[in-house]
């Protein structure tokens, strides 16, 4: 059974930073694709970034976090991190981690429907 658990959300002032963590269990993290998504009330869940299985195929959604966010993987801790810098009020959302395995896991995608295993979400609030 593949499980993912997010952590690291909180309240931060504009311009601040947060690091979200996604701990994967049931599979080695380098055998699964991991995606980060976010959602605000009344809006559809949108992709933020992804990290493919195996070789390091990484993508960021252009108008979401590219240039401000970074994604990394710690195989020893079975964890994928999302480092968020220069946060803006518009980044306020519930952030979700998702994972999936199989042949398509080597392809990095930020399409929510591609993932079958989701965490419970962690709230990020950017406000002064």
CSV table of C-alpha atoms in Angstrom, one decimal:
chain,number,residue,atom,x,y,z
A,1,UNK,CA,0.0,0.0,0.0
A,2,UNK,CA,1.4,3.3,-1.1
A,3,UNK,CA,0.9,6.1,1.5
A,4,UNK,CA,1.9,9.7,1.5
A,5,UNK,CA,1.9,12.2,4.4
A,6,UNK,CA,2.6,15.9,4.0
A,7,UNK,CA,3.9,18.3,6.7
A,8,UNK,CA,5.5,21.7,7.0
A,9,UNK,CA,2.6,24.1,6.4
A,10,UNK,CA,1.9,27.1,8.5
A,11,UNK,CA,1.6,30.8,8.7
A,12,UNK,CA,4.3,32.9,7.1
A,13,UNK,CA,4.6,36.6,6.2
A,14,UNK,CA,4.9,37.7,2.5
A,15,UNK,CA,8.4,37.2,1.3
A,16,UNK,CA,9.0,34.3,3.7
A,17,UNK,CA,9.8,30.7,3.1
A,18,UNK,CA,8.4,27.3,4.0
A,19,UNK,CA,9.6,23.8,3.3
A,20,UNK,CA,6.9,21.2,2.8
A,21,UNK,CA,7.8,17.5,3.2
A,22,UNK,CA,6.1,14.5,1.7
A,23,UNK,CA,7.0,11.2,3.3
A,24,UNK,CA,6.3,8.2,1.2
A,25,UNK,CA,5.7,4.7,2.6
A,26,UNK,CA,5.0,1.4,1.0
A,27,UNK,CA,7.4,2.0,-1.9
A,28,UNK,CA,10.9,3.4,-2.2
A,29,UNK,CA,10.5,7.1,-3.1
A,30,UNK,CA,12.7,6.8,-6.2
A,31,UNK,CA,10.3,4.2,-7.5
A,32,UNK,CA,7.3,6.5,-7.6
A,33,UNK,CA,6.3,9.8,-9.2
A,34,UNK,CA,5.5,12.5,-6.7
A,35,UNK,CA,3.5,15.6,-7.4
A,36,UNK,CA,2.7,18.7,-5.4
A,37,UNK,CA,-0.6,20.4,-5.8
A,38,UNK,CA,-2.6,23.1,-4.1
A,39,UNK,CA,-6.2,24.1,-3.8
A,40,UNK,CA,-8.2,27.1,-2.5
A,41,UNK,CA,-11.9,27.1,-1.7
A,42,UNK,CA,-14.0,27.2,-4.8
A,43,UNK,CA,-11.2,26.5,-7.2
A,44,UNK,CA,-9.9,23.3,-8.8
A,45,UNK,CA,-6.8,21.7,-7.6
A,46,UNK,CA,-3.8,23.0,-9.5
A,47,UNK,CA,-0.4,21.5,-10.0
A,48,UNK,CA,2.7,23.0,-8.5
A,49,UNK,CA,5.7,20.7,-9.2
A,50,UNK,CA,6.6,17.1,-9.7
A,51,UNK,CA,9.5,14.7,-9.4
A,52,UNK,CA,9.5,11.5,-11.5
A,53,UNK,CA,10.6,8.1,-10.4
A,54,UNK,CA,14.1,7.0,-11.3
A,55,UNK,CA,16.1,9.7,-13.1
A,56,UNK,CA,15.5,13.3,-12.1
A,57,UNK,CA,12.8,14.6,-14.3
A,58,UNK,CA,11.4,17.6,-12.6
A,59,UNK,CA,8.8,20.1,-13.6
A,60,UNK,CA,7.3,23.3,-12.2
A,61,UNK,CA,4.1,24.9,-13.3
A,62,UNK,CA,5.2,28.1,-15.0
A,63,UNK,CA,2.9,30.6,-13.3
A,64,UNK,CA,2.8,29.0,-9.9
A,65,UNK,CA,6.2,28.6,-8.4
A,66,UNK,CA,8.8,28.5,-11.1
A,67,UNK,CA,11.8,30.6,-10.0
A,68,UNK,CA,10.6,30.7,-6.4
A,69,UNK,CA,10.0,27.0,-5.5
A,70,UNK,CA,12.4,24.1,-5.6
A,71,UNK,CA,11.7,20.4,-5.3
A,72,UNK,CA,14.2,17.8,-4.0
A,73,UNK,CA,14.2,14.2,-3.1
A,74,UNK,CA,15.9,12.5,-0.1
A,75,UNK,CA,16.0,8.8,-0.9
A,76,UNK,CA,17.4,7.9,2.6
A,77,UNK,CA,14.3,9.4,4.2
A,78,UNK,CA,11.9,8.4,1.5
A,79,UNK,CA,10.8,12.0,1.3
A,80,UNK,CA,10.2,14.7,-1.3
A,81,UNK,CA,10.5,18.3,-0.2
A,82,UNK,CA,9.0,21.4,-1.7
A,83,UNK,CA,11.0,24.5,-0.8
A,84,UNK,CA,8.9,27.6,-1.2
A,85,UNK,CA,10.6,31.0,-1.2
A,86,UNK,CA,9.4,34.6,-1.7
A,87,UNK,CA,5.9,33.5,-0.8
A,88,UNK,CA,3.0,35.7,-1.8
A,89,UNK,CA,-0.5,36.0,-0.4
A,90,UNK,CA,-1.7,34.3,-3.6
A,91,UNK,CA,0.2,31.2,-2.5
A,92,UNK,CA,-2.2,30.7,0.3
A,93,UNK,CA,-3.8,27.2,-0.1
A,94,UNK,CA,-4.0,23.7,1.1
A,95,UNK,CA,-1.0,21.9,-0.4
A,96,UNK,CA,-1.3,18.3,-1.3
A,97,UNK,CA,1.3,15.6,-2.1
A,98,UNK,CA,0.4,12.8,-4.4
A,99,UNK,CA,2.2,9.7,-5.6
A,100,UNK,CA,1.9,6.9,-8.0
A,101,UNK,CA,3.9,4.0,-9.3
A,102,UNK,CA,4.1,1.9,-12.5
A,103,UNK,CA,5.5,2.4,-15.9
A,104,UNK,CA,4.2,6.0,-16.2
A,105,UNK,CA,5.9,7.0,-13.0
A,106,UNK,CA,9.0,7.8,-15.0
A,107,UNK,CA,7.1,10.7,-16.6
A,108,UNK,CA,6.8,13.8,-14.5
A,109,UNK,CA,3.3,15.3,-14.6
A,110,UNK,CA,1.4,17.9,-12.7
A,111,UNK,CA,-2.0,16.5,-13.8
A,112,UNK,CA,-4.0,15.6,-10.7
A,113,UNK,CA,-5.8,12.7,-12.4
A,114,UNK,CA,-2.5,11.0,-13.0
A,115,UNK,CA,-2.1,10.3,-9.3
A,116,UNK,CA,-4.0,7.7,-7.2
A,117,UNK,CA,-2.5,8.2,-3.8
A,118,UNK,CA,-3.0,11.5,-2.0
A,119,UNK,CA,-2.1,12.9,1.4
A,120,UNK,CA,-4.4,14.8,3.7
A,121,UNK,CA,-3.0,18.2,2.8
A,122,UNK,CA,-1.2,20.9,4.8
A,123,UNK,CA,-2.4,24.5,5.1
A,124,UNK,CA,-0.1,27.2,3.9
A,125,UNK,CA,-1.2,30.8,4.8
A,126,UNK,CA,0.8,33.8,3.6
A,127,UNK,CA,-0.3,36.9,5.4
A,128,UNK,CA,1.0,39.9,7.4
